[in-house]
Amino acid sequence: IREDCQSLLEYCQSDVFAHVYLQCPASCSKFLEEEGMVGTAHENPEALYDVGTLRTYRGNRIETDRFEGYVLVLAVIPLLPGMAVYYYEMMEHLHSVFTPHVEFVVMPMDHGHGIHIQLQEKGKVVVLEEESVVTAVEKHPWIQHLTSVKPRKGLGTTEFGNGDIILQRPLATDRVTIYIVSADGYFVERLVSPSLELLQKKVRLYTKTIDYEL
């Protein structure tokens, strides 16, 4: 951990200086953090599980209904130096903390910098195939569902809505967005560039309610 992190914040999203995020993770996360939101998928809480299959980073396909009944943490991670490896390793760490009640899934967003996630040999996190920014934002079925959830509190805006309808702000593609979904698919929380401590605290709250939601 460096002592001059405050002077390096402009490089937290750099496509060259990978060491900055890895050496200043707390400062970079705080710098890029945005207000989160909590919403309810009351119209179709089973949408995530009804997709069918998704292709993984290793090229195989997984059934999406395998996630039903578990708290789901989806990390949408831009493939930027330092940021990508830091949050992937965070997901692996949290998986070891919360297994078997929580499923962790990573969706890498390719920015065309030639950066890829190096999977841990015995990694437990599900890593989906890389998606271009445009494909992830506009076409991926999970992102389409999660971004359509109406905010009940926190991050929301009428700017992209219609009249009194409040929608989420567009998905950030230059920083990490994490969605936490309750075990029944009903409650959805969005965090932007959270610290390890904040994310762990949030996930623990969802595991404490799992028995009531099933």
PDB file of C-alpha atoms in Angstrom:
ATOM      1  CA  ILE A   1       0.000   0.000   0.000  1.00  0.00           C
ATOM      2  CA  ARG A   2       1.431   3.351  -1.078  1.00  0.00           C
ATOM      3  CA  GLU A   3       1.493   6.530   0.965  1.00  0.00           C
ATOM      4  CA  ASP A   4       0.929   8.811  -2.032  1.00  0.00           C
ATOM      5  CA  CYS A   5      -2.383   7.305  -3.190  1.00  0.00           C
ATOM      6  CA  GLN A   6      -4.289  10.596  -3.052  1.00  0.00           C
ATOM      7  CA  SER A   7      -2.015  12.016  -5.733  1.00  0.00           C
ATOM      8  CA  LEU A   8      -2.589   9.021  -8.018  1.00  0.00           C
ATOM      9  CA  LEU A   9      -6.388   8.841  -8.079  1.00  0.00           C
ATOM     10  CA  GLU A  10      -6.597   9.966 -11.705  1.00  0.00           C
ATOM     11  CA  TYR A  11      -4.829   6.722 -12.649  1.00  0.00           C
ATOM     12  CA  CYS A  12      -7.304   4.382 -10.928  1.00  0.00           C
ATOM     13  CA  GLN A  13      -9.022   3.773 -14.295  1.00  0.00           C
ATOM     14  CA  SER A  14      -5.864   3.886 -16.365  1.00  0.00           C
ATOM     15  CA  ASP A  15      -5.342   1.304 -19.112  1.00  0.00           C
ATOM     16  CA  VAL A  16      -1.593   1.446 -18.455  1.00  0.00           C
ATOM     17  CA  PHE A  17      -0.853   1.834 -14.747  1.00  0.00           C
ATOM     18  CA  ALA A  18      -2.150  -1.445 -13.312  1.00  0.00           C
ATOM     19  CA  HIS A  19      -0.149  -1.050 -10.133  1.00  0.00           C
ATOM     20  CA  VAL A  20      -2.135   1.994  -8.977  1.00  0.00           C
ATOM     21  CA  TYR A  21      -5.382   0.130  -8.235  1.00  0.00           C
ATOM     22  CA  LEU A  22      -3.538  -2.801  -6.688  1.00  0.00           C
ATOM     23  CA  GLN A  23      -1.421  -0.575  -4.467  1.00  0.00           C
ATOM     24  CA  CYS A  24      -4.205   1.883  -3.600  1.00  0.00           C
ATOM     25  CA  PRO A  25      -7.378  -0.284  -3.551  1.00  0.00           C
ATOM     26  CA  ALA A  26      -9.145   1.555  -0.720  1.00  0.00           C
ATOM     27  CA  SER A  27      -8.419   4.995  -2.162  1.00  0.00           C
ATOM     28  CA  CYS A  28      -9.405   3.995  -5.703  1.00  0.00           C
ATOM     29  CA  SER A  29     -12.618   2.309  -4.579  1.00  0.00           C
ATOM     30  CA  LYS A  30     -13.634   5.352  -2.544  1.00  0.00           C
ATOM     31  CA  PHE A  31     -12.739   7.681  -5.423  1.00  0.00           C
ATOM     32  CA  LEU A  32     -14.901   5.746  -7.911  1.00  0.00           C
ATOM     33  CA  GLU A  33     -17.751   4.874  -5.554  1.00  0.00           C
ATOM     34  CA  GLU A  34     -21.223   6.152  -6.381  1.00  0.00           C
ATOM     35  CA  GLU A  35     -24.480   6.014  -4.465  1.00  0.00           C
ATOM     36  CA  GLY A  36     -26.141   2.618  -4.690  1.00  0.00           C
ATOM     37  CA  MET A  37     -29.790   1.696  -4.987  1.00  0.00           C
ATOM     38  CA  VAL A  38     -32.245  -0.880  -3.690  1.00  0.00           C
ATOM     39  CA  GLY A  39     -35.204  -2.043  -5.738  1.00  0.00           C
ATOM     40  CA  THR A  40     -37.676  -4.879  -6.143  1.00  0.00           C
ATOM     41  CA  ALA A  41     -38.181  -7.094  -9.173  1.00  0.00           C
ATOM     42  CA  HIS A  42     -41.863  -7.549  -8.384  1.00  0.00           C
ATOM     43  CA  GLU A  43     -42.873  -7.946 -12.029  1.00  0.00           C
ATOM     44  CA  ASN A  44     -40.638 -10.943 -12.714  1.00  0.00           C
ATOM     45  CA  PRO A  45     -38.400 -12.047  -9.839  1.00  0.00           C
ATOM     46  CA  GLU A  46     -37.532 -15.284 -11.640  1.00  0.00           C
ATOM     47  CA  ALA A  47     -36.163 -13.591 -14.756  1.00  0.00           C
ATOM     48  CA  LEU A  48     -32.523 -14.368 -13.900  1.00  0.00           C
ATOM     49  CA  TYR A  49     -33.248 -18.065 -13.518  1.00  0.00           C
ATOM     50  CA  ASP A  50     -35.405 -18.358 -16.644  1.00  0.00           C
ATOM     51  CA  VAL A  51     -32.685 -17.275 -19.099  1.00  0.00           C
ATOM     52  CA  GLY A  52     -31.738 -20.883 -19.785  1.00  0.00           C
ATOM     53  CA  THR A  53     -27.973 -21.070 -20.150  1.00  0.00           C
ATOM     54  CA  LEU A  54     -25.003 -18.700 -20.107  1.00  0.00           C
ATOM     55  CA  ARG A  55     -21.558 -19.311 -21.573  1.00  0.00           C
ATOM     56  CA  THR A  56     -18.642 -19.180 -19.167  1.00  0.00           C
ATOM     57  CA  TYR A  57     -15.085 -17.930 -19.556  1.00  0.00           C
ATOM     58  CA  ARG A  58     -13.897 -21.520 -20.039  1.00  0.00           C
ATOM     59  CA  GLY A  59     -16.311 -22.016 -22.930  1.00  0.00           C
ATOM     60  CA  ASN A  60     -18.870 -24.319 -21.333  1.00  0.00           C
ATOM     61  CA  ARG A  61     -22.477 -23.456 -20.599  1.00  0.00           C
ATOM     62  CA  ILE A  62     -24.219 -23.330 -17.229  1.00  0.00           C
ATOM     63  CA  GLU A  63     -27.909 -23.548 -16.397  1.00  0.00           C
ATOM     64  CA  THR A  64     -29.155 -20.302 -14.878  1.00  0.00           C
ATOM     65  CA  ASP A  65     -31.723 -22.036 -12.684  1.00  0.00           C
ATOM     66  CA  ARG A  66     -28.797 -23.334 -10.593  1.00  0.00           C
ATOM     67  CA  PHE A  67     -28.714 -19.902  -8.891  1.00  0.00           C
ATOM     68  CA  GLU A  68     -32.311 -20.035  -7.685  1.00  0.00           C
ATOM     69  CA  GLY A  69     -32.519 -20.251  -3.907  1.00  0.00           C
ATOM     70  CA  TYR A  70     -29.127 -18.644  -3.346  1.00  0.00           C
ATOM     71  CA  VAL A  71     -28.143 -15.071  -2.698  1.00  0.00           C
ATOM     72  CA  LEU A  72     -26.524 -14.018  -5.971  1.00  0.00           C
ATOM     73  CA  VAL A  73     -23.691 -11.522  -6.275  1.00  0.00           C
ATOM     74  CA  LEU A  74     -22.997 -10.429  -9.844  1.00  0.00           C
ATOM     75  CA  ALA A  75     -19.861  -8.356 -10.362  1.00  0.00           C
ATOM     76  CA  VAL A  76     -19.737  -6.510 -13.692  1.00  0.00           C
ATOM     77  CA  ILE A  77     -16.022  -5.837 -14.015  1.00  0.00           C
ATOM     78  CA  PRO A  78     -14.384  -3.665 -16.694  1.00  0.00           C
ATOM     79  CA  LEU A  79     -11.194  -5.287 -17.952  1.00  0.00           C
ATOM     80  CA  LEU A  80      -8.964  -2.450 -16.815  1.00  0.00           C
ATOM     81  CA  PRO A  81      -5.492  -3.017 -15.347  1.00  0.00           C
ATOM     82  CA  GLY A  82      -5.468  -3.592 -11.623  1.00  0.00           C
ATOM     83  CA  MET A  83      -9.208  -3.050 -11.228  1.00  0.00           C
ATOM     84  CA  ALA A  84     -10.136  -6.358 -12.883  1.00  0.00           C
ATOM     85  CA  VAL A  85      -7.763  -8.566 -10.906  1.00  0.00           C
ATOM     86  CA  TYR A  86      -8.510  -6.764  -7.624  1.00  0.00           C
ATOM     87  CA  TYR A  87     -12.269  -7.335  -7.826  1.00  0.00           C
ATOM     88  CA  TYR A  88     -11.980 -10.874  -9.212  1.00  0.00           C
ATOM     89  CA  GLU A  89      -9.786 -11.850  -6.260  1.00  0.00           C
ATOM     90  CA  MET A  90     -12.242 -10.080  -3.949  1.00  0.00           C
ATOM     91  CA  MET A  91     -15.063 -12.272  -5.300  1.00  0.00           C
ATOM     92  CA  GLU A  92     -13.000 -15.431  -4.731  1.00  0.00           C
ATOM     93  CA  HIS A  93     -12.269 -14.329  -1.165  1.00  0.00           C
ATOM     94  CA  LEU A  94     -15.916 -13.571  -0.416  1.00  0.00           C
ATOM     95  CA  HIS A  95     -16.973 -16.899  -1.896  1.00  0.00           C
ATOM     96  CA  SER A  96     -14.817 -18.636   0.702  1.00  0.00           C
ATOM     97  CA  VAL A  97     -16.477 -16.528   3.411  1.00  0.00           C
ATOM     98  CA  PHE A  98     -20.106 -17.076   2.426  1.00  0.00           C
ATOM     99  CA  THR A  99     -20.216 -20.552   0.862  1.00  0.00           C
ATOM    100  CA  PRO A 100     -22.598 -22.380   0.584  1.00  0.00           C
ATOM    101  CA  HIS A 101     -25.342 -19.738   0.814  1.00  0.00           C
ATOM    102  CA  VAL A 102     -24.077 -17.257  -1.789  1.00  0.00           C
ATOM    103  CA  GLU A 103     -23.173 -17.656  -5.462  1.00  0.00           C
ATOM    104  CA  PHE A 104     -20.628 -15.226  -6.911  1.00  0.00           C
ATOM    105  CA  VAL A 105     -20.598 -14.516 -10.646  1.00  0.00           C
ATOM    106  CA  VAL A 106     -18.206 -12.270 -12.568  1.00  0.00           C
ATOM    107  CA  MET A 107     -19.044 -10.696 -15.927  1.00  0.00           C
ATOM    108  CA  PRO A 108     -15.899  -9.245 -17.553  1.00  0.00           C
ATOM    109  CA  MET A 109     -16.444  -6.232 -19.842  1.00  0.00           C
ATOM    110  CA  ASP A 110     -13.845  -5.971 -22.591  1.00  0.00           C
ATOM    111  CA  HIS A 111     -12.517  -2.480 -23.306  1.00  0.00           C
ATOM    112  CA  GLY A 112     -10.208  -3.661 -26.070  1.00  0.00           C
ATOM    113  CA  HIS A 113      -6.973  -3.253 -24.097  1.00  0.00           C
ATOM    114  CA  GLY A 114      -5.970  -6.895 -24.417  1.00  0.00           C
ATOM    115  CA  ILE A 115      -6.505  -7.481 -20.704  1.00  0.00           C
ATOM    116  CA  HIS A 116      -8.017 -10.749 -19.487  1.00  0.00           C
ATOM    117  CA  ILE A 117      -8.807 -12.248 -16.106  1.00  0.00           C
ATOM    118  CA  GLN A 118      -6.401 -14.988 -15.079  1.00  0.00           C
ATOM    119  CA  LEU A 119      -8.596 -17.540 -13.370  1.00  0.00           C
ATOM    120  CA  GLN A 120      -7.391 -19.113 -10.167  1.00  0.00           C
ATOM    121  CA  GLU A 121      -6.629 -22.794 -10.644  1.00  0.00           C
ATOM    122  CA  LYS A 122      -9.061 -23.793  -7.910  1.00  0.00           C
ATOM    123  CA  GLY A 123     -11.337 -20.782  -8.236  1.00  0.00           C
ATOM    124  CA  LYS A 124     -14.960 -21.226  -7.203  1.00  0.00           C
ATOM    125  CA  VAL A 125     -16.424 -18.044  -8.673  1.00  0.00           C
ATOM    126  CA  VAL A 126     -18.400 -18.442 -11.897  1.00  0.00           C
ATOM    127  CA  VAL A 127     -16.755 -16.246 -14.534  1.00  0.00           C
ATOM    128  CA  LEU A 128     -18.886 -15.614 -17.604  1.00  0.00           C
ATOM    129  CA  GLU A 129     -17.450 -15.138 -21.075  1.00  0.00           C
ATOM    130  CA  GLU A 130     -16.070 -11.710 -21.863  1.00  0.00           C
ATOM    131  CA  GLU A 131     -18.531  -9.291 -23.388  1.00  0.00           C
ATOM    132  CA  SER A 132     -17.863  -6.072 -25.235  1.00  0.00           C
ATOM    133  CA  VAL A 133     -19.141  -3.003 -23.434  1.00  0.00           C
ATOM    134  CA  VAL A 134     -21.934  -2.547 -25.986  1.00  0.00           C
ATOM    135  CA  THR A 135     -23.043  -6.189 -25.832  1.00  0.00           C
ATOM    136  CA  ALA A 136     -22.981  -6.271 -22.037  1.00  0.00           C
ATOM    137  CA  VAL A 137     -25.016  -3.084 -21.666  1.00  0.00           C
ATOM    138  CA  GLU A 138     -27.487  -3.521 -24.498  1.00  0.00           C
ATOM    139  CA  LYS A 139     -27.961  -7.250 -25.038  1.00  0.00           C
ATOM    140  CA  HIS A 140     -26.995  -9.404 -22.070  1.00  0.00           C
ATOM    141  CA  PRO A 141     -30.215 -10.838 -20.558  1.00  0.00           C
ATOM    142  CA  TRP A 142     -29.052 -10.562 -16.946  1.00  0.00           C
ATOM    143  CA  ILE A 143     -27.985  -6.938 -17.359  1.00  0.00           C
ATOM    144  CA  GLN A 144     -31.209  -6.129 -19.173  1.00  0.00           C
ATOM    145  CA  HIS A 145     -33.219  -7.489 -16.260  1.00  0.00           C
ATOM    146  CA  LEU A 146     -31.160  -6.020 -13.424  1.00  0.00           C
ATOM    147  CA  THR A 147     -30.921  -2.531 -14.905  1.00  0.00           C
ATOM    148  CA  SER A 148     -34.702  -2.518 -15.455  1.00  0.00           C
ATOM    149  CA  VAL A 149     -35.416  -2.908 -11.735  1.00  0.00           C
ATOM    150  CA  LYS A 150     -37.046   0.278 -10.438  1.00  0.00           C
ATOM    151  CA  PRO A 151     -35.172   1.941  -7.557  1.00  0.00           C
ATOM    152  CA  ARG A 152     -37.102   2.141  -4.302  1.00  0.00           C
ATOM    153  CA  LYS A 153     -34.391   4.114  -2.586  1.00  0.00           C
ATOM    154  CA  GLY A 154     -30.913   5.355  -3.361  1.00  0.00           C
ATOM    155  CA  LEU A 155     -29.538   5.800  -6.848  1.00  0.00           C
ATOM    156  CA  GLY A 156     -32.358   6.764  -9.200  1.00  0.00           C
ATOM    157  CA  THR A 157     -33.196   9.491 -11.661  1.00  0.00           C
ATOM    158  CA  THR A 158     -36.166  10.736 -13.659  1.00  0.00           C
ATOM    159  CA  GLU A 159     -33.846  12.028 -16.369  1.00  0.00           C
ATOM    160  CA  PHE A 160     -33.958   8.698 -18.168  1.00  0.00           C
ATOM    161  CA  GLY A 161     -37.512   7.909 -17.178  1.00  0.00           C
ATOM    162  CA  ASN A 162     -40.951   8.805 -18.423  1.00  0.00           C
ATOM    163  CA  GLY A 163     -42.826  11.237 -16.235  1.00  0.00           C
ATOM    164  CA  ASP A 164     -42.931   9.925 -12.688  1.00  0.00           C
ATOM    165  CA  ILE A 165     -41.269   6.602 -13.551  1.00  0.00           C
ATOM    166  CA  ILE A 166     -37.871   6.434 -11.892  1.00  0.00           C
ATOM    167  CA  LEU A 167     -35.188   4.374 -13.585  1.00  0.00           C
ATOM    168  CA  GLN A 168     -31.661   3.452 -12.631  1.00  0.00           C
ATOM    169  CA  ARG A 169     -28.857   5.497 -14.053  1.00  0.00           C
ATOM    170  CA  PRO A 170     -27.097   3.778 -16.977  1.00  0.00           C
ATOM    171  CA  LEU A 171     -24.655   1.029 -16.094  1.00  0.00           C
ATOM    172  CA  ALA A 172     -21.191   2.431 -15.477  1.00  0.00           C
ATOM    173  CA  THR A 173     -18.647   0.869 -17.818  1.00  0.00           C
ATOM    174  CA  ASP A 174     -15.515   2.495 -16.400  1.00  0.00           C
ATOM    175  CA  ARG A 175     -15.869   1.128 -12.869  1.00  0.00           C
ATOM    176  CA  VAL A 176     -17.191  -1.983 -11.152  1.00  0.00           C
ATOM    177  CA  THR A 177     -20.916  -2.431 -10.616  1.00  0.00           C
ATOM    178  CA  ILE A 178     -22.120  -5.149  -8.268  1.00  0.00           C
ATOM    179  CA  TYR A 179     -25.674  -6.427  -8.024  1.00  0.00           C
ATOM    180  CA  ILE A 180     -26.799  -8.390  -4.977  1.00  0.00           C
ATOM    181  CA  VAL A 181     -29.974 -10.396  -5.537  1.00  0.00           C
ATOM    182  CA  SER A 182     -31.939 -11.996  -2.710  1.00  0.00           C
ATOM    183  CA  ALA A 183     -32.446 -15.751  -2.686  1.00  0.00           C
ATOM    184  CA  ASP A 184     -35.964 -15.405  -4.114  1.00  0.00           C
ATOM    185  CA  GLY A 185     -34.907 -12.943  -6.829  1.00  0.00           C
ATOM    186  CA  TYR A 186     -37.197 -10.245  -5.443  1.00  0.00           C
ATOM    187  CA  PHE A 187     -34.822  -7.761  -3.816  1.00  0.00           C
ATOM    188  CA  VAL A 188     -32.023  -6.240  -5.895  1.00  0.00           C
ATOM    189  CA  GLU A 189     -29.283  -3.958  -4.622  1.00  0.00           C
ATOM    190  CA  ARG A 190     -26.768  -2.132  -6.782  1.00  0.00           C
ATOM    191  CA  LEU A 191     -23.359  -1.019  -5.521  1.00  0.00           C
ATOM    192  CA  VAL A 192     -20.810   0.929  -7.543  1.00  0.00           C
ATOM    193  CA  SER A 193     -17.123   0.411  -6.778  1.00  0.00           C
ATOM    194  CA  PRO A 194     -17.725  -0.832  -3.219  1.00  0.00           C
ATOM    195  CA  SER A 195     -14.955  -1.578  -0.767  1.00  0.00           C
ATOM    196  CA  LEU A 196     -14.447  -5.123   0.460  1.00  0.00           C
ATOM    197  CA  GLU A 197     -15.786  -4.158   3.868  1.00  0.00           C
ATOM    198  CA  LEU A 198     -18.975  -2.606   2.498  1.00  0.00           C
ATOM    199  CA  LEU A 199     -19.705  -5.485   0.138  1.00  0.00           C
ATOM    200  CA  GLN A 200     -19.111  -8.079   2.833  1.00  0.00           C
ATOM    201  CA  LYS A 201     -21.465  -6.239   5.169  1.00  0.00           C
ATOM    202  CA  LYS A 202     -24.189  -6.001   2.511  1.00  0.00           C
ATOM    203  CA  VAL A 203     -23.934  -9.666   1.511  1.00  0.00           C
ATOM    204  CA  ARG A 204     -24.109 -10.760   5.143  1.00  0.00           C
ATOM    205  CA  LEU A 205     -27.432  -8.911   5.528  1.00  0.00           C
ATOM    206  CA  TYR A 206     -28.891 -10.893   2.634  1.00  0.00           C
ATOM    207  CA  THR A 207     -27.726 -14.216   4.045  1.00  0.00           C
ATOM    208  CA  LYS A 208     -29.429 -13.422   7.342  1.00  0.00           C
ATOM    209  CA  THR A 209     -32.795 -13.131   5.581  1.00  0.00           C
ATOM    210  CA  ILE A 210     -32.409 -16.199   3.380  1.00  0.00           C
ATOM    211  CA  ASP A 211     -34.526 -18.446   5.583  1.00  0.00           C
ATOM    212  CA  TYR A 212     -37.411 -16.000   5.448  1.00  0.00           C
ATOM    213  CA  GLU A 213     -37.318 -15.613   1.683  1.00  0.00           C
ATOM    214  CA  LEU A 214     -37.318 -19.300   0.742  1.00  0.00           C
TER     215      LEU A 214
END
